[in-house]
Short mmCIF file of C-alpha atoms (C1' of nucleotides) in Angstrom, two decimals:
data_model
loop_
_atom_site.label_atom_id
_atom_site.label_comp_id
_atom_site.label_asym_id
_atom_site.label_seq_id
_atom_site.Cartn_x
_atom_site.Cartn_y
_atom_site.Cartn_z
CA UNK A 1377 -0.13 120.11 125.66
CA UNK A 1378 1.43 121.77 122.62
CA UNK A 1379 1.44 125.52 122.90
CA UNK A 1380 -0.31 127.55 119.76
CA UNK A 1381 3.11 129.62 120.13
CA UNK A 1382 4.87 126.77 119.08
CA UNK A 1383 3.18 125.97 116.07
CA UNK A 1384 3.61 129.40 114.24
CA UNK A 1385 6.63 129.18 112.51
CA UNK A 1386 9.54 131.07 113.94
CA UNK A 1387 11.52 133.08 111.26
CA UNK A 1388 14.62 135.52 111.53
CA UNK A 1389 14.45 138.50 113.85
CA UNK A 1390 17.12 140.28 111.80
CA UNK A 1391 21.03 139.87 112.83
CA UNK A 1392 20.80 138.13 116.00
CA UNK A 1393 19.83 134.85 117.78
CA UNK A 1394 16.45 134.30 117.99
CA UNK A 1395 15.67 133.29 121.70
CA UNK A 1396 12.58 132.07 121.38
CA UNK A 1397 14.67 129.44 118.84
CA UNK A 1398 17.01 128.94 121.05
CA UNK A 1399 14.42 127.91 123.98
CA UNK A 1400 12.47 125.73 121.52
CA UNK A 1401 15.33 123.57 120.84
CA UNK A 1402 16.69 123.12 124.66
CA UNK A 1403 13.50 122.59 125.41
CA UNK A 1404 12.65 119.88 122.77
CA UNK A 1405 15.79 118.30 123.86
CA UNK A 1406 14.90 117.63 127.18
CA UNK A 1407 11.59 116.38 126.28
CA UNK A 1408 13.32 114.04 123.42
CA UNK A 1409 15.65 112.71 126.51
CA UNK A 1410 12.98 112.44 128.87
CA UNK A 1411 10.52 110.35 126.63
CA UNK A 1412 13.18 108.19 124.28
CA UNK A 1413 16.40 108.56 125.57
CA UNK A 1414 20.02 109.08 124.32
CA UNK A 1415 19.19 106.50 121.82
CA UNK A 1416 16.79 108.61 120.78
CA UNK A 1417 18.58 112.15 120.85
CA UNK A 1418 19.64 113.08 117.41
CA UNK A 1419 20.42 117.12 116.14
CA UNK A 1420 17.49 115.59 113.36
CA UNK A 1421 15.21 114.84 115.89
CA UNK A 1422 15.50 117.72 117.81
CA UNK A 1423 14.94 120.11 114.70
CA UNK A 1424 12.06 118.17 113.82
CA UNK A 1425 10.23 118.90 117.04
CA UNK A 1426 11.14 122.49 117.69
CA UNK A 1427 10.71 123.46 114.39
CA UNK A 1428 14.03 124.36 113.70
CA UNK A 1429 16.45 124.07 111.03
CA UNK A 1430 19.49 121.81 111.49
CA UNK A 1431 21.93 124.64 110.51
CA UNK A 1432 20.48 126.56 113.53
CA UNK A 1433 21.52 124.11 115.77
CA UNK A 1434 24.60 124.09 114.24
CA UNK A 1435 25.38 127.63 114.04
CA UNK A 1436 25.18 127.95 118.21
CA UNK A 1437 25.97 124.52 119.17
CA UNK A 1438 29.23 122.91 117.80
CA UNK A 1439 28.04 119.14 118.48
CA UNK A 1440 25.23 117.10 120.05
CA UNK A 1441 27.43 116.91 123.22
CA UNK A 1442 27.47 120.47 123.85
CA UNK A 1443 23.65 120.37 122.97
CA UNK A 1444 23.48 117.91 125.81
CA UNK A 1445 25.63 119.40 128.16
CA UNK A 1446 23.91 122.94 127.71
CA UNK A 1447 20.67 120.73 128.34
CA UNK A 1448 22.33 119.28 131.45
CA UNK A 1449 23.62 123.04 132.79
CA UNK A 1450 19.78 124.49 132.88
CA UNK A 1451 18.38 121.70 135.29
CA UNK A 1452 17.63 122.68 138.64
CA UNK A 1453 19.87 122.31 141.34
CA UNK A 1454 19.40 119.41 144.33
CA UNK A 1455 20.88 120.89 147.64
CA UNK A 1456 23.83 118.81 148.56
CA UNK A 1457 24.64 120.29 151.98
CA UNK A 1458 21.74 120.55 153.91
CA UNK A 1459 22.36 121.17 157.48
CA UNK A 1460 19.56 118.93 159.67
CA UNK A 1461 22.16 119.07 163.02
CA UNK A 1462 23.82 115.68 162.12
CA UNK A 1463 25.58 113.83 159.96
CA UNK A 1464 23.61 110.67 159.34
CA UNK A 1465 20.59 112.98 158.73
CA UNK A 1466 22.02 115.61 156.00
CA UNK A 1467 23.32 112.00 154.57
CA UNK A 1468 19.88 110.90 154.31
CA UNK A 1469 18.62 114.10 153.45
CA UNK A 1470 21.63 114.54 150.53
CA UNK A 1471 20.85 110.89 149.04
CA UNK A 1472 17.03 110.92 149.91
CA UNK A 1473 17.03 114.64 147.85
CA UNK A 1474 19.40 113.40 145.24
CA UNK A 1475 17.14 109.88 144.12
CA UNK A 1476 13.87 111.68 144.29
CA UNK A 1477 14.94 114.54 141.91
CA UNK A 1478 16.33 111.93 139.60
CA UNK A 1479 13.29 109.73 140.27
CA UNK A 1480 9.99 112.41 139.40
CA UNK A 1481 11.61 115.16 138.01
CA UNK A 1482 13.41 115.15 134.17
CA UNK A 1483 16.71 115.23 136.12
CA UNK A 1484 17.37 111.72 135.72
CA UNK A 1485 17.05 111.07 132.10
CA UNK A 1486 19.37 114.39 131.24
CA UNK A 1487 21.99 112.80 134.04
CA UNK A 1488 21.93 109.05 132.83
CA UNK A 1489 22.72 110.49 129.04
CA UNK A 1490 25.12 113.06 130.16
CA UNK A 1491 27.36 110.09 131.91
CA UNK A 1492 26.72 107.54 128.90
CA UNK A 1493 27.67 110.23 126.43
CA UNK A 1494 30.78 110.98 128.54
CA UNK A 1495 31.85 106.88 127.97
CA UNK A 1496 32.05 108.05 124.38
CA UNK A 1497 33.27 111.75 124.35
CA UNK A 1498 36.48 113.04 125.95
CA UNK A 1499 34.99 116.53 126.10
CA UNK A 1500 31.80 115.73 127.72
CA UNK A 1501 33.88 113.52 130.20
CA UNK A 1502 35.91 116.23 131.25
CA UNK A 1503 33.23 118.68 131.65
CA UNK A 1504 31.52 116.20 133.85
CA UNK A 1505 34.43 115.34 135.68
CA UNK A 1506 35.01 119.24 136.60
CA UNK A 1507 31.50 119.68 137.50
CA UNK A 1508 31.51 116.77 139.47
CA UNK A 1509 34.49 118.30 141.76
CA UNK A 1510 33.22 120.99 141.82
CA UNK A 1511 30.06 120.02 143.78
CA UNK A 1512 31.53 117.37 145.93
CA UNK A 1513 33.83 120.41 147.36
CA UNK A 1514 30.69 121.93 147.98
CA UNK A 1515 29.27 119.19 149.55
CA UNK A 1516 31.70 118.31 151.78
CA UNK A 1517 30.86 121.11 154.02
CA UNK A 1518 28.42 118.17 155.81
CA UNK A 1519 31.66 116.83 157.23
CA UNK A 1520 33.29 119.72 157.68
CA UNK A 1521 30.45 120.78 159.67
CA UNK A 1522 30.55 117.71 161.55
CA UNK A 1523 34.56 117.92 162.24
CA UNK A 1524 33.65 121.14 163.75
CA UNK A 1525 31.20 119.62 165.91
CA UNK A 1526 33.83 116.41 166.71
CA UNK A 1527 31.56 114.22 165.20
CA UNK A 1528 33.42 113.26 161.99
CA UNK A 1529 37.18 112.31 162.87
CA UNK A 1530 39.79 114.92 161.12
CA UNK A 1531 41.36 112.10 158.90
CA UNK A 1532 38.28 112.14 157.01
CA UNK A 1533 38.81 114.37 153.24
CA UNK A 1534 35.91 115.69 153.04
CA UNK A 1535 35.02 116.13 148.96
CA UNK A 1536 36.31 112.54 149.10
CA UNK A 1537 33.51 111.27 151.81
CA UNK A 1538 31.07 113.30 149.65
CA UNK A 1539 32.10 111.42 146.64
CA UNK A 1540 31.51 107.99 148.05
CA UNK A 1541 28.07 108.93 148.57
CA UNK A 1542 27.33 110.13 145.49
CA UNK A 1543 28.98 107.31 143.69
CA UNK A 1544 26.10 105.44 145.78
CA UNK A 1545 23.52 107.33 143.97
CA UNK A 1546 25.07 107.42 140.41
CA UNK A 1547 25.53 103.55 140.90
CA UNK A 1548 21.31 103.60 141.21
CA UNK A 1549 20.86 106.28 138.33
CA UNK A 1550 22.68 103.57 136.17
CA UNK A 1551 21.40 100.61 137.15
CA UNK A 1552 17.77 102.12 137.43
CA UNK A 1553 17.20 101.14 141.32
CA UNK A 1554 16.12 104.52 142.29
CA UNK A 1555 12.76 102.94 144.48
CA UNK A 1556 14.52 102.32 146.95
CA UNK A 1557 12.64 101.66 150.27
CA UNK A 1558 13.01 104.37 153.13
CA UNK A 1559 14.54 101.98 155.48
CA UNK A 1560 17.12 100.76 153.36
CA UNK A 1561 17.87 104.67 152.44
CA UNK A 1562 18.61 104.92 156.18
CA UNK A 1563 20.69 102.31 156.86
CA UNK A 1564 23.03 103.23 153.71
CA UNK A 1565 23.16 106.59 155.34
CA UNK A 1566 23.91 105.19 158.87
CA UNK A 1567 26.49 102.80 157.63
CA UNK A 1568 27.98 106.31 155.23
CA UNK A 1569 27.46 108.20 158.96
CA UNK A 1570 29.51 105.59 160.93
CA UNK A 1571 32.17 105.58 158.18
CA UNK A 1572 33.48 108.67 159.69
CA UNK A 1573 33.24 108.65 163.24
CA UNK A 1574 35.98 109.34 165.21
CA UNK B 1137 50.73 92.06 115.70
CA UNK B 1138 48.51 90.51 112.75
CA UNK B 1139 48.28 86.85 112.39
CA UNK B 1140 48.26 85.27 108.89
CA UNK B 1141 45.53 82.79 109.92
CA UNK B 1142 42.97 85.80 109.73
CA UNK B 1143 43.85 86.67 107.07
CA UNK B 1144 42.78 83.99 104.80
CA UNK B 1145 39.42 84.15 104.09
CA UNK B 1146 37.14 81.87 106.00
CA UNK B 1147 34.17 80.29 104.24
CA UNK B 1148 31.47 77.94 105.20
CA UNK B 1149 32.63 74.49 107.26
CA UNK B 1150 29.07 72.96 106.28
CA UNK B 1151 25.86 73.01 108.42
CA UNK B 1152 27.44 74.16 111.56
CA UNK B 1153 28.41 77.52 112.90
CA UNK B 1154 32.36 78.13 112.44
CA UNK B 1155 33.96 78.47 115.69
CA UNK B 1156 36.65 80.92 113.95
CA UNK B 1157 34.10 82.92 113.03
CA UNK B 1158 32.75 83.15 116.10
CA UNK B 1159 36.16 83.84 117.35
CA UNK B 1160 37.54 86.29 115.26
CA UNK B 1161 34.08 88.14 115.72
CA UNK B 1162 34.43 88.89 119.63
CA UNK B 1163 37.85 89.49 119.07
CA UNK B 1164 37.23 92.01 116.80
CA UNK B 1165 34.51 93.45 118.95
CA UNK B 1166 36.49 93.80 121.93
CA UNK B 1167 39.39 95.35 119.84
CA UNK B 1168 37.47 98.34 118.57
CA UNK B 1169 36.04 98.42 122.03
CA UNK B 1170 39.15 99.57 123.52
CA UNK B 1171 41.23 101.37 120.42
CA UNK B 1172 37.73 103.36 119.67
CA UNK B 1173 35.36 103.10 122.75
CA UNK B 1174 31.31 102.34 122.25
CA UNK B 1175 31.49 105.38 119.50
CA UNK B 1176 33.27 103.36 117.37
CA UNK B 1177 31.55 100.54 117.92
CA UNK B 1178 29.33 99.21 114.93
CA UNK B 1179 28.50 96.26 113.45
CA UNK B 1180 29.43 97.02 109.71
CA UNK B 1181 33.23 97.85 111.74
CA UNK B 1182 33.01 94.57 113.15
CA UNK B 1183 32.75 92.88 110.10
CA UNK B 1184 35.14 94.54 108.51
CA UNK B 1185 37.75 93.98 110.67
CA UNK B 1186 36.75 90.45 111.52
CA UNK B 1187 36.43 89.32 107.98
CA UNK B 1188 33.57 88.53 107.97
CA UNK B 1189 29.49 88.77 106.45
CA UNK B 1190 27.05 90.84 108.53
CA UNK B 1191 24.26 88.41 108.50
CA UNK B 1192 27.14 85.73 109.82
CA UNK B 1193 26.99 87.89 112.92
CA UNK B 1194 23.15 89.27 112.99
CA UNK B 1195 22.74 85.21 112.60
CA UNK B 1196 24.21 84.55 115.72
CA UNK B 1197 23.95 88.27 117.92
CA UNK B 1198 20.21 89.41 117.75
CA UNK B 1199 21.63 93.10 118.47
CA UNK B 1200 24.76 95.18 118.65
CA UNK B 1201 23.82 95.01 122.82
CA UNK B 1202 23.65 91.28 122.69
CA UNK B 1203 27.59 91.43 120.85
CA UNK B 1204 28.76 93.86 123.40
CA UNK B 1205 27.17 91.17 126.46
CA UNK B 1206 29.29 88.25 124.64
CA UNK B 1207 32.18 90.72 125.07
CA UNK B 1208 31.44 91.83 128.12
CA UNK B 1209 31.20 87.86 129.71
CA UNK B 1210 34.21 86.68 127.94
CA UNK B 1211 36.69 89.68 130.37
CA UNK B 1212 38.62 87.48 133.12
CA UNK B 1213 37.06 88.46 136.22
CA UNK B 1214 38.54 90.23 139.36
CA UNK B 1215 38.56 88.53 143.00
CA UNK B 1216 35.79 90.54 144.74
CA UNK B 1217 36.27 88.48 147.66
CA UNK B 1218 40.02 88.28 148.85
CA UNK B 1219 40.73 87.17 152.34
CA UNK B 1220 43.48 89.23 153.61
CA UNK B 1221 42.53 89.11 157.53
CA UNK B 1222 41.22 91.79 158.18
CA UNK B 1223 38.54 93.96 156.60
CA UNK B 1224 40.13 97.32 155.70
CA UNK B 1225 43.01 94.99 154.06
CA UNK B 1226 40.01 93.28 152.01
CA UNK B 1227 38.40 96.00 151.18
CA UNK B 1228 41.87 97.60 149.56
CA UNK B 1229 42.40 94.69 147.98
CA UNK B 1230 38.75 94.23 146.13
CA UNK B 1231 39.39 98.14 145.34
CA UNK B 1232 42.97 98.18 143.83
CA UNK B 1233 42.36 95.51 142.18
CA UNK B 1234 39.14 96.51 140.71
CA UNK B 1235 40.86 99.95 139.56
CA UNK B 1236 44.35 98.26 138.37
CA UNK B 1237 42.56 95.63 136.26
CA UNK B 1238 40.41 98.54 134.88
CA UNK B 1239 43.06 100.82 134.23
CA UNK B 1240 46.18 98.08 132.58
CA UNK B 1241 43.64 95.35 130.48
CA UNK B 1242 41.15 95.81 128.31
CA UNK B 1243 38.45 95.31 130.89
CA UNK B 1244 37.87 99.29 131.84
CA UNK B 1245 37.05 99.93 128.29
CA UNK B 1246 34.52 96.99 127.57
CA UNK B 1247 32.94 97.69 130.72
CA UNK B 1248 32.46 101.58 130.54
CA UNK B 1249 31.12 100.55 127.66
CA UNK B 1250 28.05 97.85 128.68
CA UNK B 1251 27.34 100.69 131.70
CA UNK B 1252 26.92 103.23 128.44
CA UNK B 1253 25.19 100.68 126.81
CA UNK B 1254 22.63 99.99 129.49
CA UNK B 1255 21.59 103.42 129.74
CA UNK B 1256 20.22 103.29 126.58
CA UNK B 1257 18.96 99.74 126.25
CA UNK B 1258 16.73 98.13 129.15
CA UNK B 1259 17.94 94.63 128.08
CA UNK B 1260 21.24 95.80 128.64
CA UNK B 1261 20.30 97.35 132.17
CA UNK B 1262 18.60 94.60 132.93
CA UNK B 1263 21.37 91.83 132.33
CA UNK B 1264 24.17 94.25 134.27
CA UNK B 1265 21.74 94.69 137.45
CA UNK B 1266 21.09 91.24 137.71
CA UNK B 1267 24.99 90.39 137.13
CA UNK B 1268 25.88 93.16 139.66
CA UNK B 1269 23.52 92.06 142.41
CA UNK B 1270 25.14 88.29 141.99
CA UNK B 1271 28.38 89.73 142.03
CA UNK B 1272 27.96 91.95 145.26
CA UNK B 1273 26.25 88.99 146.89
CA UNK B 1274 29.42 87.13 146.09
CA UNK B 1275 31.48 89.63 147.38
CA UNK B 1276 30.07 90.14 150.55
CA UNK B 1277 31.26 87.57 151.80
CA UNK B 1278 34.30 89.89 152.92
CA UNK B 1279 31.89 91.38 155.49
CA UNK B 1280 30.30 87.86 156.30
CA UNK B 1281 34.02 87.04 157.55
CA UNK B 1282 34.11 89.91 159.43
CA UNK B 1283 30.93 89.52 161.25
CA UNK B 1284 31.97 86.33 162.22
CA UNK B 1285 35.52 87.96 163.69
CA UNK B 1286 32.98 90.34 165.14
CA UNK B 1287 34.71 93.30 163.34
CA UNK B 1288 31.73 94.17 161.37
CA UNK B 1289 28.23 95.26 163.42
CA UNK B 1290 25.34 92.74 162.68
CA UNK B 1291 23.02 95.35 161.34
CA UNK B 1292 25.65 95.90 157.93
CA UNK B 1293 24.33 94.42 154.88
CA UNK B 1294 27.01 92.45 153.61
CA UNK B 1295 25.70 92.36 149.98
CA UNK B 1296 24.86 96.29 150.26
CA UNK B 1297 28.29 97.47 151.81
CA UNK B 1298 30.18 96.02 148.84
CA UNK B 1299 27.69 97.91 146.69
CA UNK B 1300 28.81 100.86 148.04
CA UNK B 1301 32.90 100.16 147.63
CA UNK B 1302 32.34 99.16 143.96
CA UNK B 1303 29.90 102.36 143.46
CA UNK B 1304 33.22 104.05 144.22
CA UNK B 1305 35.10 102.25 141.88
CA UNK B 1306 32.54 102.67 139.32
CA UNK B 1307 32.25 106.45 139.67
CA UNK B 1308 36.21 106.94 139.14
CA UNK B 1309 35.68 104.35 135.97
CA UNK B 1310 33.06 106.60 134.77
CA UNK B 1311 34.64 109.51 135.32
CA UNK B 1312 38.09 108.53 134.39
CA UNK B 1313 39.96 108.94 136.89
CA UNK B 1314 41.25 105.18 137.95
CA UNK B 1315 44.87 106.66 138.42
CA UNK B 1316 44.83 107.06 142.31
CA UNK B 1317 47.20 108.02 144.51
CA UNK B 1318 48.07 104.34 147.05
CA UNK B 1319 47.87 106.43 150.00
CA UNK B 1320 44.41 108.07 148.70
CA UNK B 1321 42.89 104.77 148.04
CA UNK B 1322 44.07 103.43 150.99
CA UNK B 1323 41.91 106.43 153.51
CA UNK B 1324 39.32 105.11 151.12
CA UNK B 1325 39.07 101.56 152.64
CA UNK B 1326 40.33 102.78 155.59
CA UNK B 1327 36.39 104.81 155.50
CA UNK B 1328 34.99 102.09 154.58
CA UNK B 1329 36.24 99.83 157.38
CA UNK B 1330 35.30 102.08 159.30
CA UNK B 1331 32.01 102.23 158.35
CA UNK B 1332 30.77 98.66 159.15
CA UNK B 1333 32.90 99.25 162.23
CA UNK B 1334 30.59 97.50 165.41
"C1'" DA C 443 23.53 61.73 96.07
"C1'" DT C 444 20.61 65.02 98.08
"C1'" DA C 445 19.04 68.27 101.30
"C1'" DT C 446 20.35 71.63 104.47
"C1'" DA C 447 22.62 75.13 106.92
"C1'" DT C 448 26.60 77.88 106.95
"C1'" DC C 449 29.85 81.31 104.99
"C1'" DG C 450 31.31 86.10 102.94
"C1'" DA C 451 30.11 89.52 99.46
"C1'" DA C 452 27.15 92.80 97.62
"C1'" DA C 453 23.32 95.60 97.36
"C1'" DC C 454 18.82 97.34 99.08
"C1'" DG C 455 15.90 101.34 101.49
"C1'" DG C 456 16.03 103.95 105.57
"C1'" DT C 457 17.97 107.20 109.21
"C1'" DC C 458 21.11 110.48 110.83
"C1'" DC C 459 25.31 112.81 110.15
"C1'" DG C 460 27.46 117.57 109.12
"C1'" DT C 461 27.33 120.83 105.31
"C1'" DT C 462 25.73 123.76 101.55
"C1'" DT C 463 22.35 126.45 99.04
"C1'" DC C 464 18.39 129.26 99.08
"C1'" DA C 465 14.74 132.81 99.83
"C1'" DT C 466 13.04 135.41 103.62
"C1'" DT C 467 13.15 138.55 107.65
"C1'" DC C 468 14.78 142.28 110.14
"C1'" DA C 469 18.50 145.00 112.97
"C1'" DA C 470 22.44 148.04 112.30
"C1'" DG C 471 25.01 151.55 109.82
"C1'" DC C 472 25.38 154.98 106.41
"C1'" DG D 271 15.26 155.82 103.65
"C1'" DC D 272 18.30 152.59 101.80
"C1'" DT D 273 21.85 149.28 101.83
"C1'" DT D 274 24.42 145.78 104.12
"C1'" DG D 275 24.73 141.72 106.58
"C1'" DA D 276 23.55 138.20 109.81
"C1'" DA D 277 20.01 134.86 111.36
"C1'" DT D 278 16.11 131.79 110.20
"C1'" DG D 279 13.86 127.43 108.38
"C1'" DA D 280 13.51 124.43 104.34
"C1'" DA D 281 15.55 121.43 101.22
"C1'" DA D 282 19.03 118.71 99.36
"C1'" DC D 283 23.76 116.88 99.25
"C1'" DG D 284 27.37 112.79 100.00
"C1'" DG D 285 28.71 109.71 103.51
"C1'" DA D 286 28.22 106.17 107.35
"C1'" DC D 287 25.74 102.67 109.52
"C1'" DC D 288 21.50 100.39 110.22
"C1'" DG D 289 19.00 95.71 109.58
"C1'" DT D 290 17.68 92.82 105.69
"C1'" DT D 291 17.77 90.24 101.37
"C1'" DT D 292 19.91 87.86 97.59
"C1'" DC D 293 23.55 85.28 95.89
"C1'" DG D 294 27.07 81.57 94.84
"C1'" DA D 295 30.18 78.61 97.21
"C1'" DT D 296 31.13 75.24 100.88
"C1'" DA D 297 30.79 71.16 103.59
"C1'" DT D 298 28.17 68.52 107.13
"C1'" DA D 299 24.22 65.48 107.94
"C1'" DT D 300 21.03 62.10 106.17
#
DNA sequence: ATATATCGAAACGGTCCGTTTCATTCAAGC
DNA sequence: GCTTGAATGAAACGGACCGTTTCGATATAT
């Protein structure tokens, strides 16, 4: 598992960041999320594993938040407008797509801390909260799809539909009831699919 | 805003835990909850502005999660199940008053923080699943009703469509944004009407 | 009267905080 | 080629909080 690369020890490369540093400790980050945790995310901890000294962490991130944020930023994206012909299905597809990356991937731990630490710090809450707009706009091109296609009725906002069913998901993310059972999964996204019918 | 009572200092009443202790404890707890949020949160801060001995409260709390429960149990609780008539007016009703009480008392703050909490500790996650999935069982009985006026379809989950309206109103907790607009929140349960809609 | 359990205060070793000091390494500028 | 200066990792600092232990004082229960 760990690389011989990693165990040399990295030094200065003269008057400029060392990137090899600078991947070391993202990526010992995510891994200290994955396995332990926010509890278990400290600027110590992550210095111990990637070899790095706590005044390099320091010097390029001004707090564990933006650590965790900058963590956050380099996970892969989940598509959140798939286009499957109809609403109920991109629903499905957008919730099925959304529980599974958060489920078997390392997407879920970085998420769950990134919304914890934002119940603590204003910064991380606002950054969240702008990202978070931010995709729902995007996402809400499912219903404007379907308003084209007179299946959603006009009344319907929709970056607001798109946030009720993501506020679904985050509700599972938190309460750590991401198994849940294909059948159920449908009938969430028929009931979100009949919600704005015409 | 300080009363003199606390500020004598309490002692021992024998061989029996001292129900101002106990008192001035969780009031404490819940005050730093909402001046300072979970960051400020700590035990040694609890007993310092509760008067009182850290084993006093490590005798009775096994953990700072266990404190933050007590807290959590002692908040007044919101109707989830008003009975307004009809099901969009029910649904408005559960929401606003989800989002008022969450926004004006001290509930928003306590509870941001056990959902914070729980995404670090598995006892924590534990105890708010379990008191979630009572609660939207309990407040399903909105859609219940309206099955029985026939304005909900038979294939809703009653228990599972309030899981969706209170995801909402967790999401804007979480993301601090309780503040909105009537009209906004009322399209809101006007979509979710609709959604269990026969 | 004695035993027992509680109370608040104080101090312990340990962890992490954010910062400072240090010797080393190497790019940039003269 | 030589000097300057910034970045690197290691080590140590004072401070905060952790969870625990010790302590003397208190008052119920037996």
């Amino acid at each position: 598992m760990k690389e011989k690369a990693q165990e040399i020890r990295r030094t200065s490369i003269g008057a400029q960041r060392n990137p090899q540093s600078q991947e070391a400790i993202l990526q010992a980050a995510e891994e200290i999320l994955v396995e332990g945790g926010l509890g278990a995310f400290s600027i110590e901890a992550v210095a111990r594993r990637a070899r790095a000294g706590k005044p390099t962490i320091y010097r390029w991130w001004p707090s564990k938040t933006m650590l965790l944020l900058d963590v956050y930023h380099r996970q892969k994206y989940v598509d959140i407008a798939p286009d499957t012909g109809s609403v109920e299905g991109d629903i499905f597809q957008v919730l099925h797509g959304l529980l599974n990356f958060w489920r078997t991937e390392s997407g879920g731990a970085v998420f769950r801390s990134v919304i914890a630490e934002a119940q603590t710090n204003p910064d991380a809450c606002h950054a969240l909260g702008a990202y978070m707009a931010d995709r729902y706009r995007q996402g809400g091109e499912i219903f404007r799809r379907a308003q084209k296609r007179g299946e959603a009725a006009d009344w319907i906002d929709p970056g607001q539909a798109m946030e009720l069913i993501a506020s679904f998901a985050w509700h599972r993310l938190l309460t750590d009831r991401l198994d849940i059972k294909e059948d159920e999964l449908r009938r969430v996204a028929r009931q979100f699919a009949n919600s704005v019918k015409a």
